[in-house]
Coordinates of C-alpha atoms in Angstrom, one line a residue:
M28 CA -50.8 11.0 -21.2
V29 CA -50.0 13.3 -24.7
D30 CA -49.5 16.7 -25.1
N31 CA -52.6 18.4 -27.5
G32 CA -51.8 20.6 -30.4
N33 CA -48.6 19.0 -31.5
T34 CA -47.7 16.2 -33.7
Y35 CA -45.3 13.1 -32.1
G36 CA -42.2 14.2 -34.6
E37 CA -42.7 18.2 -33.4
R38 CA -42.6 17.1 -29.6
V39 CA -39.8 14.4 -29.8
S40 CA -38.1 17.3 -31.9
R41 CA -38.3 19.8 -29.1
L42 CA -37.4 17.3 -26.4
V43 CA -34.4 16.5 -28.3
G44 CA -33.4 20.3 -28.6
W45 CA -34.1 20.5 -24.8
G46 CA -32.4 17.4 -24.0
H47 CA -29.0 18.9 -25.7
W48 CA -29.1 22.2 -23.8
F49 CA -29.9 20.3 -20.0
A50 CA -27.3 18.0 -20.9
F51 CA -24.9 21.0 -21.4
F52 CA -26.0 22.9 -18.2
N53 CA -25.5 19.4 -16.2
I54 CA -22.3 19.2 -17.6
I55 CA -21.5 22.8 -16.1
A56 CA -22.7 21.3 -12.7
A57 CA -20.7 18.2 -12.9
M58 CA -17.7 20.2 -13.8
L59 CA -18.2 22.3 -10.8
I60 CA -18.3 19.4 -8.4
G61 CA -15.5 17.9 -9.9
T62 CA -13.3 20.7 -8.9
R63 CA -13.2 18.9 -5.4
Y64 CA -10.8 16.3 -7.4
I65 CA -8.5 18.8 -8.3
S66 CA -8.1 20.3 -5.1
Q67 CA -7.8 16.8 -3.2
S68 CA -5.1 15.9 -6.1
P69 CA -1.6 17.2 -6.1
W70 CA -1.1 19.8 -8.5
P71 CA 1.2 19.3 -12.0
E72 CA 4.4 20.8 -11.7
T73 CA 4.6 21.9 -15.2
L74 CA 3.0 23.6 -17.8
L75 CA 2.2 20.9 -19.9
G76 CA 0.8 18.9 -16.9
Q77 CA -1.3 21.6 -15.6
F78 CA -2.7 21.9 -19.4
Y79 CA -3.5 18.2 -19.7
L80 CA -5.5 18.8 -16.2
M81 CA -7.4 21.7 -17.7
I82 CA -8.3 19.6 -20.7
S83 CA -9.1 16.3 -19.3
W84 CA -11.3 17.9 -16.8
V85 CA -13.7 19.6 -19.6
G86 CA -13.3 16.7 -21.9
H87 CA -14.0 14.2 -19.3
F88 CA -17.0 15.5 -17.7
G89 CA -18.3 16.6 -20.6
F90 CA -18.1 13.3 -22.3
L91 CA -19.2 11.4 -19.0
V92 CA -22.4 13.7 -19.0
F93 CA -23.4 13.9 -22.5
A94 CA -22.6 9.6 -22.7
L95 CA -25.2 9.2 -20.3
Y96 CA -27.8 11.6 -21.7
L97 CA -27.1 9.3 -25.1
L98 CA -27.4 5.9 -23.5
V99 CA -30.3 6.6 -21.1
L100 CA -32.2 10.0 -21.6
F101 CA -32.1 10.3 -25.4
P102 CA -33.9 6.5 -26.1
L103 CA -36.7 7.6 -23.7
T104 CA -36.9 10.8 -25.7
F105 CA -38.7 8.3 -28.5
I106 CA -40.7 6.2 -26.0
I107 CA -41.9 9.2 -23.4
P108 CA -43.6 11.9 -26.0
S109 CA -45.4 13.4 -23.2
R110 CA -42.7 16.6 -22.3
K111 CA -43.7 16.8 -18.8
L112 CA -43.4 13.2 -17.8
F113 CA -39.8 13.3 -19.7
R114 CA -38.7 16.2 -18.2
L115 CA -39.2 14.7 -14.9
V116 CA -37.7 11.8 -15.7
A117 CA -34.9 13.4 -16.7
V118 CA -34.7 15.4 -13.6
C119 CA -34.4 12.4 -11.5
F120 CA -32.1 11.1 -13.3
A121 CA -29.5 13.9 -13.1
T122 CA -30.0 14.8 -9.4
L123 CA -29.4 11.2 -8.9
G124 CA -26.2 11.5 -11.2
L125 CA -24.7 14.4 -9.2
T126 CA -25.9 13.3 -5.9
I127 CA -23.4 9.9 -6.6
L128 CA -21.2 12.0 -8.4
L129 CA -20.8 14.2 -5.0
V130 CA -20.6 11.2 -2.8
D131 CA -18.1 10.0 -4.7
T132 CA -15.7 13.5 -4.4
Q133 CA -16.1 12.7 -0.6
A134 CA -14.8 9.3 -1.1
Y135 CA -11.9 10.5 -2.8
Q136 CA -11.4 12.9 -0.2
T137 CA -11.5 10.6 2.5
I138 CA -9.8 7.2 1.3
N139 CA -8.2 8.2 -2.1
L140 CA -10.9 6.3 -3.9
H141 CA -13.7 6.3 -6.4
L142 CA -17.0 4.4 -5.9
T143 CA -17.3 1.0 -6.9
P144 CA -19.7 -1.7 -5.6
V145 CA -17.2 -3.2 -3.2
V146 CA -16.4 0.8 -2.1
W147 CA -19.7 1.8 -1.5
E148 CA -20.7 -1.4 0.4
V149 CA -18.1 -0.7 2.9
L150 CA -18.1 3.0 3.0
F151 CA -22.0 2.5 4.4
S152 CA -21.7 -1.0 6.0
D153 CA -21.0 0.3 9.4
E154 CA -23.6 3.2 10.0
S155 CA -22.1 4.3 13.1
S156 CA -18.6 5.2 11.3
A157 CA -18.0 9.0 11.5
I158 CA -17.2 8.4 7.8
T159 CA -20.5 7.0 7.1
V160 CA -22.3 9.5 9.1
D161 CA -20.8 12.8 7.1
L162 CA -21.4 10.4 3.5
Q163 CA -25.0 10.1 4.8
H164 CA -25.1 14.2 4.8
L165 CA -24.7 14.5 1.6
F166 CA -28.0 13.0 0.6
I167 CA -29.5 16.2 2.5
V168 CA -28.5 17.9 -0.5
L169 CA -30.5 15.6 -2.5
P170 CA -33.9 17.6 -2.4
L171 CA -32.0 20.7 -3.1
I172 CA -30.6 19.5 -6.2
F173 CA -33.8 18.1 -7.1
L174 CA -35.2 21.7 -7.0
L175 CA -32.6 23.1 -9.1
Q176 CA -32.8 20.8 -11.5
L177 CA -37.0 21.3 -12.0
A178 CA -36.0 25.0 -11.9
L179 CA -33.5 24.5 -14.9
S180 CA -35.8 22.1 -16.5
E181 CA -38.2 24.7 -17.0
W182 CA -35.9 27.7 -17.6
V183 CA -34.1 25.9 -20.5
W184 CA -38.1 24.7 -21.9
R185 CA -38.8 28.4 -21.6
K186 CA -35.3 29.9 -22.9
Q187 CA -34.7 27.2 -25.6
R188 CA -35.3 28.9 -28.9
K189 CA -33.6 31.7 -27.6
L190 CA -30.5 29.6 -26.6
S191 CA -30.5 28.0 -30.1
H192 CA -30.8 31.8 -31.8
K193 CA -27.4 32.3 -30.4
H194 CA -25.7 29.7 -32.4
V195 CA -23.2 28.2 -29.5
G196 CA -24.0 25.2 -29.3
R197 CA -21.8 23.7 -31.9
P198 CA -18.9 25.9 -30.8
L199 CA -19.3 24.4 -27.2
A200 CA -20.1 20.8 -28.4
A201 CA -16.5 21.0 -30.4
L202 CA -14.7 22.5 -27.6
F203 CA -16.0 19.6 -25.3
F204 CA -15.1 17.0 -28.0
V205 CA -11.5 18.6 -28.9
S206 CA -10.8 18.7 -25.2
F207 CA -11.4 15.3 -25.0
I208 CA -9.5 13.6 -27.9
A209 CA -6.8 16.1 -26.9
S210 CA -6.5 14.6 -23.4
H211 CA -6.2 11.2 -25.0
L212 CA -3.9 11.8 -27.4
I213 CA -1.8 13.6 -25.1
Y214 CA -1.9 10.8 -22.3
V215 CA -0.8 7.9 -24.9
W216 CA 2.0 10.2 -25.5
A217 CA 3.1 11.0 -21.6
D218 CA 2.2 7.0 -21.4
A219 CA 4.9 6.2 -24.1
Y220 CA 7.6 8.6 -22.8
F221 CA 7.0 8.1 -19.0
Y222 CA 5.9 11.9 -18.5
N223 CA 5.2 11.9 -14.9
S224 CA 3.4 14.8 -14.3
I225 CA 0.6 13.6 -16.7
T226 CA 0.4 10.0 -16.2
A227 CA 0.3 10.9 -12.1
Q228 CA -3.4 12.1 -13.1
R229 CA -4.7 8.5 -14.6
A230 CA -7.5 8.1 -12.0
N231 CA -8.3 12.0 -10.6
F232 CA -11.6 11.6 -12.0
P233 CA -14.3 9.1 -12.0
L234 CA -14.6 6.3 -14.7
S235 CA -11.4 7.7 -16.0
Y236 CA -9.3 5.4 -18.6
P237 CA -7.1 7.4 -20.2
M238 CA -5.6 5.8 -23.6
T239 CA -2.9 3.9 -24.2
A240 CA -1.1 3.1 -27.8
K241 CA 2.1 1.7 -27.4
S242 CA 1.9 -1.1 -29.6
F243 CA 0.1 1.0 -32.2
M244 CA 3.1 3.6 -32.2
E245 CA 5.5 0.9 -32.6
R246 CA 4.0 -0.4 -35.8
H247 CA 3.7 2.7 -37.2
G248 CA 7.6 3.7 -36.5
L249 CA 6.2 6.4 -33.6
L250 CA 7.9 4.4 -30.6
D251 CA 11.2 2.6 -30.3
R252 CA 10.9 -0.9 -28.5
D253 CA 14.6 -0.8 -27.2
E254 CA 14.4 3.0 -26.0
Y255 CA 11.2 2.1 -24.5
L256 CA 12.2 -0.6 -22.6
K257 CA 15.3 1.2 -21.5
R258 CA 13.4 4.5 -20.4
L259 CA 11.3 2.0 -18.6
E260 CA 13.9 0.2 -16.6
Q261 CA 15.8 3.9 -15.9
S262 CA 12.0 5.2 -14.8
Q263 CA 11.1 2.3 -13.0
D264 CA 9.2 3.2 -9.9
S265 CA 10.0 6.9 -10.4
T266 CA 6.5 7.8 -10.2
E267 CA 6.2 7.9 -6.4
L268 CA 8.6 9.3 -4.3
V269 CA 8.6 8.7 -0.5
R270 CA 9.2 11.3 2.3
Y271 CA 10.9 9.1 4.8
P272 CA 10.9 10.6 7.7
L273 CA 7.8 12.8 7.3
E274 CA 9.5 15.5 9.4
K275 CA 13.1 16.2 10.7
I276 CA 14.0 13.8 13.6
E277 CA 14.9 14.9 16.8
F278 CA 17.1 13.9 19.4
N279 CA 15.8 15.5 23.0
R280 CA 16.2 12.0 25.0
R281 CA 19.7 10.6 26.8
A282 CA 21.0 8.3 24.2
N283 CA 22.9 4.8 25.5
S284 CA 25.7 3.9 23.3
L285 CA 25.2 0.5 23.7
N286 CA 26.6 -1.6 21.0
I287 CA 23.7 -3.6 18.6
L288 CA 23.7 -7.2 17.5
V289 CA 21.0 -8.4 15.2
V290 CA 20.7 -12.0 14.6
S291 CA 18.0 -12.8 11.7
V292 CA 17.8 -16.8 11.4
N293 CA 15.7 -16.9 8.1
N294 CA 12.5 -19.1 7.9
L295 CA 12.1 -19.5 12.0
R296 CA 8.9 -20.0 13.0
A297 CA 7.8 -18.4 16.5
D298 CA 6.2 -21.9 17.6
M299 CA 9.7 -23.5 17.3
L300 CA 11.1 -21.7 20.2
T301 CA 10.3 -24.4 22.7
E302 CA 12.4 -26.0 25.5
Q303 CA 12.4 -29.4 23.7
T304 CA 13.5 -28.0 19.7
M305 CA 15.5 -25.1 20.7
P306 CA 16.5 -25.7 24.0
A307 CA 19.5 -23.3 24.2
T308 CA 17.8 -20.2 22.8
Y309 CA 14.5 -20.9 24.7
A310 CA 17.1 -20.7 27.7
F311 CA 18.5 -17.4 26.6
A312 CA 14.6 -16.1 25.9
Q313 CA 13.7 -17.1 29.4
D314 CA 16.2 -15.0 31.2
N315 CA 15.9 -11.9 28.6
L316 CA 12.8 -9.7 27.3
N317 CA 10.9 -12.4 25.2
F318 CA 7.8 -11.2 22.7
T319 CA 5.8 -14.1 22.6
N320 CA 3.2 -12.6 20.1
H321 CA 5.7 -11.2 17.6
Y322 CA 5.1 -11.2 13.6
S323 CA 6.6 -10.2 10.9
S324 CA 6.0 -7.4 8.7
S325 CA 6.1 -9.8 5.2
N326 CA 5.5 -13.3 4.4
D327 CA 8.8 -13.5 2.3
S328 CA 12.3 -12.0 2.8
F329 CA 10.9 -8.4 2.8
G330 CA 10.5 -8.9 6.6
I331 CA 13.9 -7.4 6.7
F332 CA 13.1 -4.3 5.1
G333 CA 10.2 -3.9 7.6
L334 CA 12.5 -4.7 10.4
F335 CA 14.8 -2.1 9.4
Y336 CA 12.9 1.1 7.8
G337 CA 9.7 0.3 9.9
L338 CA 7.6 0.7 6.9
P339 CA 5.3 -1.7 4.9
S340 CA 6.7 -3.3 2.1
S341 CA 5.0 -1.8 -0.2
Y342 CA 7.2 1.1 -0.1
A343 CA 10.4 -1.0 -0.8
S344 CA 10.4 -0.1 -4.7
S345 CA 10.3 3.4 -4.3
I346 CA 12.7 3.7 -1.3
K347 CA 15.3 1.4 -3.6
T348 CA 14.7 4.1 -6.4
Q349 CA 15.8 6.6 -4.2
G350 CA 18.7 4.9 -2.5
S351 CA 17.3 6.2 1.2
K352 CA 18.7 4.1 3.8
P353 CA 16.9 3.2 6.7
I354 CA 16.6 6.0 9.3
I355 CA 18.4 3.5 12.0
I356 CA 21.4 3.2 9.8
D357 CA 21.6 6.8 9.0
T358 CA 21.3 7.8 12.7
L359 CA 23.7 5.1 13.9
L360 CA 26.1 6.2 10.9
D361 CA 25.8 10.0 12.0
K362 CA 26.5 8.5 15.6
Q363 CA 30.1 7.0 14.2
Y364 CA 28.9 3.4 15.1
Q365 CA 31.2 0.6 13.3
F366 CA 29.5 -1.9 11.2
G367 CA 29.8 -5.6 10.8
L368 CA 27.8 -7.1 8.5
F369 CA 27.8 -11.0 8.0
S370 CA 25.7 -13.7 5.9
A371 CA 26.1 -17.4 5.7
D372 CA 25.5 -16.7 1.9
N373 CA 27.0 -13.5 1.4
F374 CA 24.0 -11.5 1.4
D375 CA 22.6 -13.5 -2.0
E376 CA 19.3 -11.8 -1.1
P377 CA 19.3 -8.3 -3.5
L378 CA 17.4 -6.5 -0.9
Y379 CA 20.6 -6.4 1.4
G380 CA 22.8 -4.7 -1.3
E381 CA 20.3 -2.6 -3.3
T382 CA 18.0 -1.3 -0.5
V383 CA 19.0 -1.7 3.3
F384 CA 22.8 -1.8 3.4
R385 CA 23.1 0.0 0.1
G386 CA 26.6 1.0 -0.4
M387 CA 27.9 -0.3 2.8
N388 CA 30.9 -2.9 2.9
F389 CA 29.9 -6.6 3.4
N390 CA 32.1 -8.5 5.5
G391 CA 32.7 -11.2 3.0
I392 CA 33.4 -14.8 3.6
A393 CA 35.4 -17.3 2.1
F394 CA 33.4 -20.5 2.8
N395 CA 34.7 -24.1 2.9
D396 CA 32.7 -27.3 3.1
A397 CA 34.5 -28.5 6.5
K398 CA 31.8 -26.6 8.4
S399 CA 28.2 -25.0 8.1
A400 CA 27.8 -22.1 6.5
D401 CA 26.5 -20.4 9.6
H402 CA 29.3 -21.6 12.0
Q403 CA 31.8 -19.8 9.5
A404 CA 29.8 -16.7 9.2
I405 CA 29.4 -16.4 13.3
E406 CA 33.5 -17.2 13.6
A407 CA 34.0 -14.7 11.1
W408 CA 31.8 -12.3 13.3
S409 CA 33.9 -13.0 16.4
E410 CA 37.1 -12.0 14.5
W411 CA 35.5 -8.7 13.6
V412 CA 34.0 -8.1 16.9
K413 CA 37.8 -8.7 18.5
Q414 CA 39.3 -6.2 16.3
Q415 CA 36.9 -3.1 17.7
S416 CA 38.1 -0.2 19.1
K417 CA 36.0 1.4 22.0
K418 CA 33.3 2.9 19.6
P419 CA 30.2 1.6 19.7
W420 CA 29.3 -0.9 16.8
F421 CA 26.0 -2.3 15.2
S422 CA 26.2 -5.6 13.4
Y423 CA 23.7 -7.6 11.6
V424 CA 24.3 -11.7 11.7
E425 CA 22.3 -13.6 8.9
L426 CA 21.8 -17.4 9.7
T427 CA 20.5 -19.7 6.6
T428 CA 20.5 -23.1 8.0
V429 CA 16.4 -23.1 8.7
D430 CA 16.2 -21.7 5.0
N431 CA 17.9 -24.9 3.7
F432 CA 15.8 -27.4 5.9
S433 CA 14.9 -29.7 2.8
S434 CA 18.8 -31.1 2.9
F435 CA 17.7 -32.2 6.7
N436 CA 14.6 -34.4 5.8
Q437 CA 16.5 -37.5 4.4
G438 CA 15.9 -40.8 6.4
N439 CA 12.8 -42.9 6.8
K440 CA 11.4 -43.7 3.2
Q441 CA 8.2 -44.6 4.4
R442 CA 7.0 -41.7 5.8
S443 CA 4.8 -39.4 3.5
T444 CA 6.3 -36.0 2.2
E445 CA 4.4 -33.8 4.9
E446 CA 5.9 -35.7 7.7
K447 CA 9.4 -35.7 6.1
L448 CA 9.5 -31.8 5.2
K449 CA 8.3 -31.3 9.2
S450 CA 11.1 -33.6 10.3
G451 CA 13.8 -32.1 8.0
Y452 CA 12.6 -28.7 9.4
Q453 CA 12.9 -29.3 13.0
K454 CA 16.5 -31.0 12.5
S455 CA 17.4 -27.8 10.5
V456 CA 15.9 -25.6 14.0
A457 CA 17.7 -27.7 16.0
Q458 CA 20.9 -27.2 14.0
A459 CA 20.1 -23.3 14.2
D460 CA 19.9 -23.4 17.9
T461 CA 23.4 -25.1 18.1
E462 CA 24.8 -22.2 16.3
L463 CA 23.1 -19.9 17.9
N464 CA 24.2 -20.9 21.4
Q465 CA 27.9 -21.1 19.8
L466 CA 27.1 -17.1 18.7
L467 CA 26.1 -16.5 22.4
Q468 CA 29.1 -18.2 24.0
Q469 CA 31.0 -15.9 22.0
V470 CA 29.2 -12.8 23.3
T471 CA 29.7 -14.4 26.7
E472 CA 33.3 -15.0 26.4
L473 CA 34.1 -11.8 25.0
G474 CA 32.3 -9.9 27.6
L475 CA 29.9 -8.1 25.5
D476 CA 26.9 -8.9 27.5
S477 CA 26.4 -5.9 29.4
S478 CA 27.1 -3.3 26.4
T479 CA 25.5 -5.0 23.8
V480 CA 21.8 -5.0 23.0
I481 CA 21.0 -8.4 21.4
V482 CA 18.1 -9.0 19.2
I483 CA 17.1 -12.6 17.9
T484 CA 14.4 -13.1 15.1
S485 CA 13.6 -13.8 11.6
N486 CA 12.7 -12.4 8.3
H487 CA 9.6 -14.6 8.1
A488 CA 8.1 -18.0 9.1
T489 CA 7.0 -21.1 6.9
E490 CA 3.7 -23.3 6.6
F491 CA 3.2 -27.1 6.4
N492 CA -0.7 -26.7 5.2
E493 CA -2.1 -25.8 8.6
T494 CA -4.4 -23.3 6.9
Q495 CA -5.8 -26.3 4.7
T496 CA -5.3 -24.4 1.3
N497 CA -2.5 -26.2 0.1
S498 CA 0.2 -23.4 1.3
W499 CA 3.2 -24.8 2.2
G500 CA 6.6 -22.5 2.8
S501 CA 6.1 -18.9 3.0
N502 CA 4.7 -16.0 0.4
T503 CA 1.6 -17.7 -0.7
N504 CA -0.6 -15.8 2.5
Y505 CA -0.8 -13.9 5.9
S506 CA -1.9 -16.1 8.2
Q507 CA 0.1 -16.7 11.6
Y508 CA 1.7 -19.8 10.3
Q509 CA 3.9 -17.6 7.8
L510 CA 4.0 -14.3 9.7
K511 CA 5.1 -15.2 13.6
V512 CA 8.3 -15.2 14.6
P513 CA 10.5 -15.0 17.4
M514 CA 11.6 -11.7 19.2
V515 CA 14.2 -12.2 22.0
I516 CA 16.0 -9.1 23.0
H517 CA 18.8 -9.1 25.5
W518 CA 19.0 -5.0 26.8
P519 CA 21.7 -4.7 29.2
G520 CA 19.7 -2.8 32.2
K521 CA 16.5 -4.2 31.5
L522 CA 15.1 -7.2 33.7
A523 CA 13.9 -10.7 32.6
A524 CA 10.1 -10.5 30.9
E525 CA 7.8 -12.1 28.8
Y526 CA 5.5 -9.9 27.0
Q527 CA 2.3 -11.6 25.3
H528 CA 1.0 -8.1 23.3
R529 CA 1.1 -8.5 20.0
T530 CA 4.1 -6.9 18.4
S531 CA 5.5 -6.6 14.8
H532 CA 8.9 -6.3 12.9
L533 CA 8.2 -2.5 12.1
D534 CA 8.6 -1.9 16.2
M535 CA 12.1 -2.9 16.0
S536 CA 13.7 0.3 14.6
V537 CA 11.0 3.1 16.7
T538 CA 12.4 0.9 20.0
L539 CA 16.3 1.2 19.4
M540 CA 15.6 4.9 18.1
Q541 CA 13.5 5.9 21.0
D542 CA 15.4 3.5 24.0
L543 CA 18.9 3.7 23.0
L544 CA 19.4 6.6 20.4
G545 CA 17.8 9.6 22.1
V546 CA 15.2 10.3 19.6
S547 CA 12.0 12.3 21.1
S548 CA 10.2 12.5 17.4
N549 CA 6.9 10.9 17.1
P550 CA 7.4 7.2 15.4
T551 CA 4.6 8.5 13.0
D552 CA 7.0 10.4 11.3
F553 CA 9.4 7.4 10.4
S554 CA 7.4 4.5 11.0
S555 CA 4.4 2.8 10.6
G556 CA 5.1 0.7 13.9
R557 CA 5.5 2.1 17.6
N558 CA 7.7 0.9 20.5
L559 CA 7.8 -2.7 21.3
F560 CA 7.6 -2.2 24.7
D561 CA 4.6 -0.3 24.7
E562 CA 1.4 -2.8 25.6
R563 CA -1.5 -0.6 24.6
K564 CA -3.9 -2.9 22.9
R565 CA -3.4 -2.0 18.9
R566 CA -6.2 -2.4 16.5
W567 CA -4.4 -4.3 13.9
I568 CA -0.6 -5.7 12.4
L569 CA 0.4 -4.7 9.5
A570 CA 1.8 -7.3 7.1
G571 CA 2.4 -7.3 3.1
D572 CA 4.3 -7.2 0.3
S573 CA 4.7 -5.2 -3.1
R574 CA 1.3 -5.9 -4.2
E575 CA -0.7 -5.8 -1.2
L576 CA -1.2 -4.9 2.2
A577 CA -2.6 -7.2 5.3
L578 CA -4.4 -5.7 8.5
I579 CA -4.4 -8.7 11.1
T580 CA -7.1 -8.2 14.3
T581 CA -7.7 -10.6 17.1
K582 CA -10.5 -11.5 15.0
D583 CA -9.7 -11.7 11.6
T584 CA -7.3 -10.7 8.5
T585 CA -8.0 -8.1 5.7
V586 CA -5.9 -8.2 2.7
I587 CA -5.9 -4.8 0.7
D588 CA -4.6 -4.0 -2.8
K589 CA -3.7 -0.6 -3.7
F590 CA -7.0 -0.4 -5.8
G591 CA -9.1 -0.6 -2.4
N592 CA -9.8 -4.5 -3.7
Y593 CA -10.1 -6.7 -0.5
K594 CA -10.6 -10.4 1.0
L595 CA -11.3 -11.0 4.6
Y596 CA -10.2 -13.8 6.6
D597 CA -11.1 -15.4 10.0
A598 CA -8.4 -16.2 12.5
N599 CA -7.9 -19.2 11.2
Y600 CA -7.5 -17.7 7.5
Q601 CA -10.5 -19.2 6.1
R602 CA -12.1 -16.8 3.5
L603 CA -14.9 -15.0 4.6
K604 CA -17.1 -14.4 1.5
D605 CA -20.1 -12.6 3.0
E606 CA -18.7 -10.5 5.1
N607 CA -16.8 -6.7 5.1
P608 CA -14.1 -5.3 7.1
T609 CA -14.9 -2.7 9.3
L610 CA -14.5 0.6 7.5
P611 CA -12.0 1.9 10.2
V612 CA -9.4 -0.5 9.1
L613 CA -9.9 -0.2 5.8
M614 CA -9.2 3.4 5.9
Q615 CA -6.3 3.1 8.4
G616 CA -4.7 0.4 6.0
L617 CA -5.6 2.4 2.8
T618 CA -4.0 5.2 4.9
E619 CA -0.9 3.4 5.6
L620 CA -0.2 2.3 2.3
Q621 CA -0.2 6.3 1.1
R622 CA 1.1 8.1 4.0
F623 CA 4.4 8.4 3.1
Y624 CA 4.4 9.4 -0.5
A625 CA 5.3 12.9 -1.2
K626 CA 2.0 14.2 -2.8
S627 CA 3.7 16.0 -5.9
N628 CA 3.1 15.3 -9.2

């Protein structure tokens, strides 16, 4: 189909002019839709941050729409010289682009992520999901956008000469160009000098990749590397502040001033708590509260972070920067509890001194080789508790025998390495049982049974390649072999019971706060967990580290990073490459990764 009465060159020239104005008005449309990103993002606190937001909004959408025009529609101008056919193609392309942008704004508002093939697949994989239904409703406006684009196409075609005579094209193009360049140059400076009000806006808009140039600036003397590294250390993780708790803690329940003793037998698997391997601790569990389906909140030492804070490990770095103590520790201090903190390695793990027990005095132990370190830690605890007045106390005892299980694997050289490791591990567990029995006997002899809540658990478990993925030890995956740990509680006044519902380290602080310290606040205000004694079925258990989050259901495990990328594993922790997690699980996981962060720049 060829238009009559015009040469090929004239038709192409007019279509190019029309295309520029059509692209301009679609830039305006994209900017208007893009205001949804601004409304769903924290408003910058500084004038420079606000200025950057405005020019990046203008520059980014101007560049994005015009780049798509140049890459797709401009070449078609020379291939499809028919004005009607070309304009129809342009209208269809613009309609599709604005519709996808509208869907992306909804995805950003709902899960704080922009569309990627993975996010798209997950969002539309479950047609029964309320979120999917809401997103599908957006496609209802597609015909309306198409009609508006048709009208715009015809109007621009008729008014093209008049628009050209106004001589506003070049100033508008200059505005978009200068805004785009200025926004990137400002971000280069902000990135080098840690100007958070600007760098926090990095992912506000889709397909946004702000420029950085620290190496270039250093080469040309614009940036001092030593000063930069010093600022990096000083501002580490300061970009994301945590609101912990979300609301002021309320106390409307009757408190019980019992002592609290928390014992962590590091690296202890839940399946070691048997009559054969740990007879003393097993007997103690049978006479008290035994949670047999309990998960640590991490596969490394940060399980202790979850135990006390009730938050996923992803919050640990920000909590450390802020210097916030666990809510339960602050509450105990307010209630004038005495603190005794004992460790068989004098709290060699920085997590304790820098975060969990920050600013508190450790009960240091001068170890000797005559007895095991755990034995000496228990003796030191026993001496400390004898000196306490009538005020209630909180004590934490860390036992490390099982951490050092490799020293127990001496013996038959005919055995394989795996057999030696397992044998050494079981021997170390048996030794830990003996030491735990010593501690429990001290509690009985001192008459503390009726006045002390005793919690026996572990920071994480250890794997001996049960998943057949060459995984040994800990901190390599989120299988039950690295996460399931004992949780045994002696609670004066509560009858012995075995609980088989799934529980988590994130639940312990909630339980003590509610049932012991009189807190009436909703647990969601200060924790990602819930009361240990709440036997309602839970959809998932949370675990993770600083980089990712694992949501463990009865059927599978979904591992999500902070960018929304995920991997799915079955109940035996084998990768499921052709399946997607359910959208509610993904949504809830991403929510927990962000729920406690302060919404401000």
